Amino acid sequence: MDEFPSSKYQRGKIFAKTGLKVGKNYAAHYLKTLTGRKSEKADVDRRTAEQVFGEFTNLRGTALKMAQTLSIDQGFLPEEFSEVMTQAQYKVPPINRSLVRSIIRRELGKYPEQIFDEFDAQAMAAASIGQVHKGRLKNGQPVAVKIQYPGVRDTISTDIALAGSLFKKFVSNGAHLDDYIEEIKSTLLKETDYIAEGQSINRFHERFASGDIITPEWIPGLSTERVLTMTFIEGVHLSDFLDKTPSQEERNHYGQILWNFFHHQIKDRKEIHADTHPGNFIFTPEGKLGVVDFGCVKSFPQEFFINYLRLLPTHLQQDEEEIIRLYKELDVLKDEPDSNKSEKAIYEFCKNYGYTFALPYIEDEFNFGDEEYKQILAGYTKSAPIFNGPRGSKHFIFTTRVHLGLYHFLMKLKATVQTKQSREIVEDILSMFP
């Protein structure tokens, strides 16, 4: 693709076109139901999602990133929409080579061939905010260079407003998503600041570089807010790793590293890498797990964080009185479930889903390759009761993204992990907050 539509007029026109397609699809579906003709809602959702993805691919940036965030197993959007939008991690067309050269020239002062000993003009990966190129410094150091699409940051406010209006068409009863959208907006603003990401890279490198996790090192002298240069990590992504038919021992090895990485972040009670997507992890030849993207790093308010952790033992103990209290604290429940039929349905669903979600912690090890568990977990998403609007604190957007992302990664890996230490980590933290 040659250009990025950055003007308010260009982007508004594409949003309007997308909204028209969405409206026409659902209007046609409704008309068919009135006339008795068959029209499967799932088919309509998938066709509409594919059209939305096609248009948002042209937009890239905030629109595509927001769609990814809202569609990753949050229960806000139809499953068919979520499945299609996962393509945003892999199938976004890169900007052309001449534009890449001009961006580097503008940001770093020279063309890539003058800065690097080698620079591959063909992007290794292209996603919603930017694309990554492999290069080599004059001293021989391999590097990854992330280039932000021009104008992305300037489009955020406009895109958020337009995309928010569009996504409300997918949510039952036109629910208000303002708090959730504002949370995504603030996260996106930080994600488009590559200096902030470079600083996050440094902090995570200091925390984890001595163990089984390997992170890149930031190169500040070749970075700006829109170009990020870091050391390159050799290895393969999950799909390529699985193509080599690894042994169960290898699957368990990497699965344990990822599981420990997640829980060590909880133990630190500092920042959390909030994008547990397979594209952000590298399986290295040395048996380490590389973490290569730090655009989405989150810190959570202490009260929310502790209550979120309390959900784990509370569900395992099936303490219904405490579960109800926590659900109210976390804004999952609006009223007493015993006196409100709709709240009762939400409570029963969340309680059973929460117990299922906590199962990996009940014994000292858990097999994420268990197909029955995978089907049960997926079944909850499909059978979720219709809410009058999104439920729960806005912080669930990213805690759920991280935690479910971890489970889905491990299920694809079919790894068996030791969970005793992680359960003890949660217990130790909660003991400090009686």
mmCIF file of N, CA, C and O in Angstrom, residues 183-184 186-187 190 204 270-274 296-300 395 398-399 402:
data_model
loop_
_atom_site.group_PDB
_atom_site.id
_atom_site.type_symbol
_atom_site.label_atom_id
_atom_site.label_comp_id
_atom_site.label_asym_id
_atom_site.label_seq_id
_atom_site.Cartn_x
_atom_site.Cartn_y
_atom_site.Cartn_z
ATOM 1 N N GLU A 183 -10.209 4.376 27.961
ATOM 2 C CA GLU A 183 -9.080 3.561 28.409
ATOM 3 C C GLU A 183 -8.236 3.127 27.222
ATOM 4 O O GLU A 183 -6.998 3.153 27.264
ATOM 5 N N ILE A 184 -8.891 2.722 26.146
ATOM 6 C CA ILE A 184 -8.162 2.319 24.938
ATOM 7 C C ILE A 184 -7.439 3.517 24.337
ATOM 8 O O ILE A 184 -6.287 3.420 23.893
ATOM 9 N N SER A 186 -6.230 6.267 25.821
ATOM 10 C CA SER A 186 -5.035 6.641 26.581
ATOM 11 C C SER A 186 -3.913 5.633 26.376
ATOM 12 O O SER A 186 -2.731 6.001 26.305
ATOM 13 N N THR A 187 -4.283 4.357 26.252
ATOM 14 C CA THR A 187 -3.267 3.321 26.007
ATOM 15 C C THR A 187 -2.661 3.487 24.616
ATOM 16 O O THR A 187 -1.444 3.343 24.428
ATOM 17 N N LYS A 190 -0.054 6.257 24.338
ATOM 18 C CA LYS A 190 1.249 5.824 24.831
ATOM 19 C C LYS A 190 1.902 4.849 23.855
ATOM 20 O O LYS A 190 3.117 4.877 23.658
ATOM 21 N N PHE A 204 12.064 -3.561 31.331
ATOM 22 C CA PHE A 204 11.841 -5.008 31.300
ATOM 23 C C PHE A 204 13.149 -5.760 31.123
ATOM 24 O O PHE A 204 13.316 -6.867 31.646
ATOM 25 N N LYS A 270 4.539 -4.465 39.552
ATOM 26 C CA LYS A 270 4.960 -3.285 38.795
ATOM 27 C C LYS A 270 4.170 -3.260 37.488
ATOM 28 O O LYS A 270 2.980 -3.504 37.473
ATOM 29 N N GLU A 271 4.872 -2.976 36.399
ATOM 30 C CA GLU A 271 4.219 -2.961 35.092
ATOM 31 C C GLU A 271 3.990 -4.384 34.587
ATOM 32 O O GLU A 271 4.742 -5.298 34.926
ATOM 33 N N ILE A 272 2.982 -4.520 33.748
ATOM 34 C CA ILE A 272 2.684 -5.816 33.140
ATOM 35 C C ILE A 272 2.662 -5.665 31.624
ATOM 36 O O ILE A 272 2.063 -4.732 31.087
ATOM 37 N N HIS A 273 3.352 -6.583 30.953
ATOM 38 C CA HIS A 273 3.297 -6.641 29.496
ATOM 39 C C HIS A 273 1.885 -7.070 29.124
ATOM 40 O O HIS A 273 1.458 -8.182 29.406
ATOM 41 N N ALA A 274 1.138 -6.161 28.490
ATOM 42 C CA ALA A 274 -0.309 -6.346 28.361
ATOM 43 C C ALA A 274 -0.755 -6.757 26.967
ATOM 44 O O ALA A 274 -1.872 -6.463 26.563
ATOM 45 N N CYS A 296 2.458 -1.951 24.525
ATOM 46 C CA CYS A 296 1.325 -1.990 25.455
ATOM 47 C C CYS A 296 1.792 -2.535 26.799
ATOM 48 O O CYS A 296 1.855 -3.749 27.014
ATOM 49 N N VAL A 297 2.169 -1.631 27.684
ATOM 50 C CA VAL A 297 2.609 -1.962 29.038
ATOM 51 C C VAL A 297 1.676 -1.249 30.002
ATOM 52 O O VAL A 297 1.448 -0.049 29.867
ATOM 53 N N LYS A 298 1.123 -1.989 30.953
ATOM 54 C CA LYS A 298 0.095 -1.408 31.824
ATOM 55 C C LYS A 298 0.449 -1.521 33.303
ATOM 56 O O LYS A 298 1.060 -2.503 33.736
ATOM 57 N N SER A 299 0.024 -0.514 34.036
ATOM 58 C CA SER A 299 0.022 -0.552 35.501
ATOM 59 C C SER A 299 -1.429 -0.376 35.946
ATOM 60 O O SER A 299 -2.160 0.432 35.358
ATOM 61 N N PHE A 300 -1.833 -1.114 36.976
ATOM 62 C CA PHE A 300 -3.224 -1.075 37.409
ATOM 63 C C PHE A 300 -3.332 -0.498 38.821
ATOM 64 O O PHE A 300 -2.438 -0.700 39.648
ATOM 65 N N HIS A 395 -10.566 -1.625 33.619
ATOM 66 C CA HIS A 395 -9.256 -2.268 33.673
ATOM 67 C C HIS A 395 -9.326 -3.734 33.257
ATOM 68 O O HIS A 395 -8.294 -4.333 32.931
ATOM 69 N N PHE A 398 -7.716 -4.914 29.767
ATOM 70 C CA PHE A 398 -6.339 -5.348 29.581
ATOM 71 C C PHE A 398 -5.942 -6.516 30.478
ATOM 72 O O PHE A 398 -5.122 -7.336 30.072
ATOM 73 N N THR A 399 -6.528 -6.634 31.692
ATOM 74 C CA THR A 399 -6.217 -7.828 32.484
ATOM 75 C C THR A 399 -6.747 -9.075 31.791
ATOM 76 O O THR A 399 -6.088 -10.118 31.761
ATOM 77 N N VAL A 402 -4.552 -9.915 28.793
ATOM 78 C CA VAL A 402 -3.304 -10.567 29.188
ATOM 79 C C VAL A 402 -3.548 -12.008 29.610
ATOM 80 O O VAL A 402 -2.892 -12.941 29.134
#
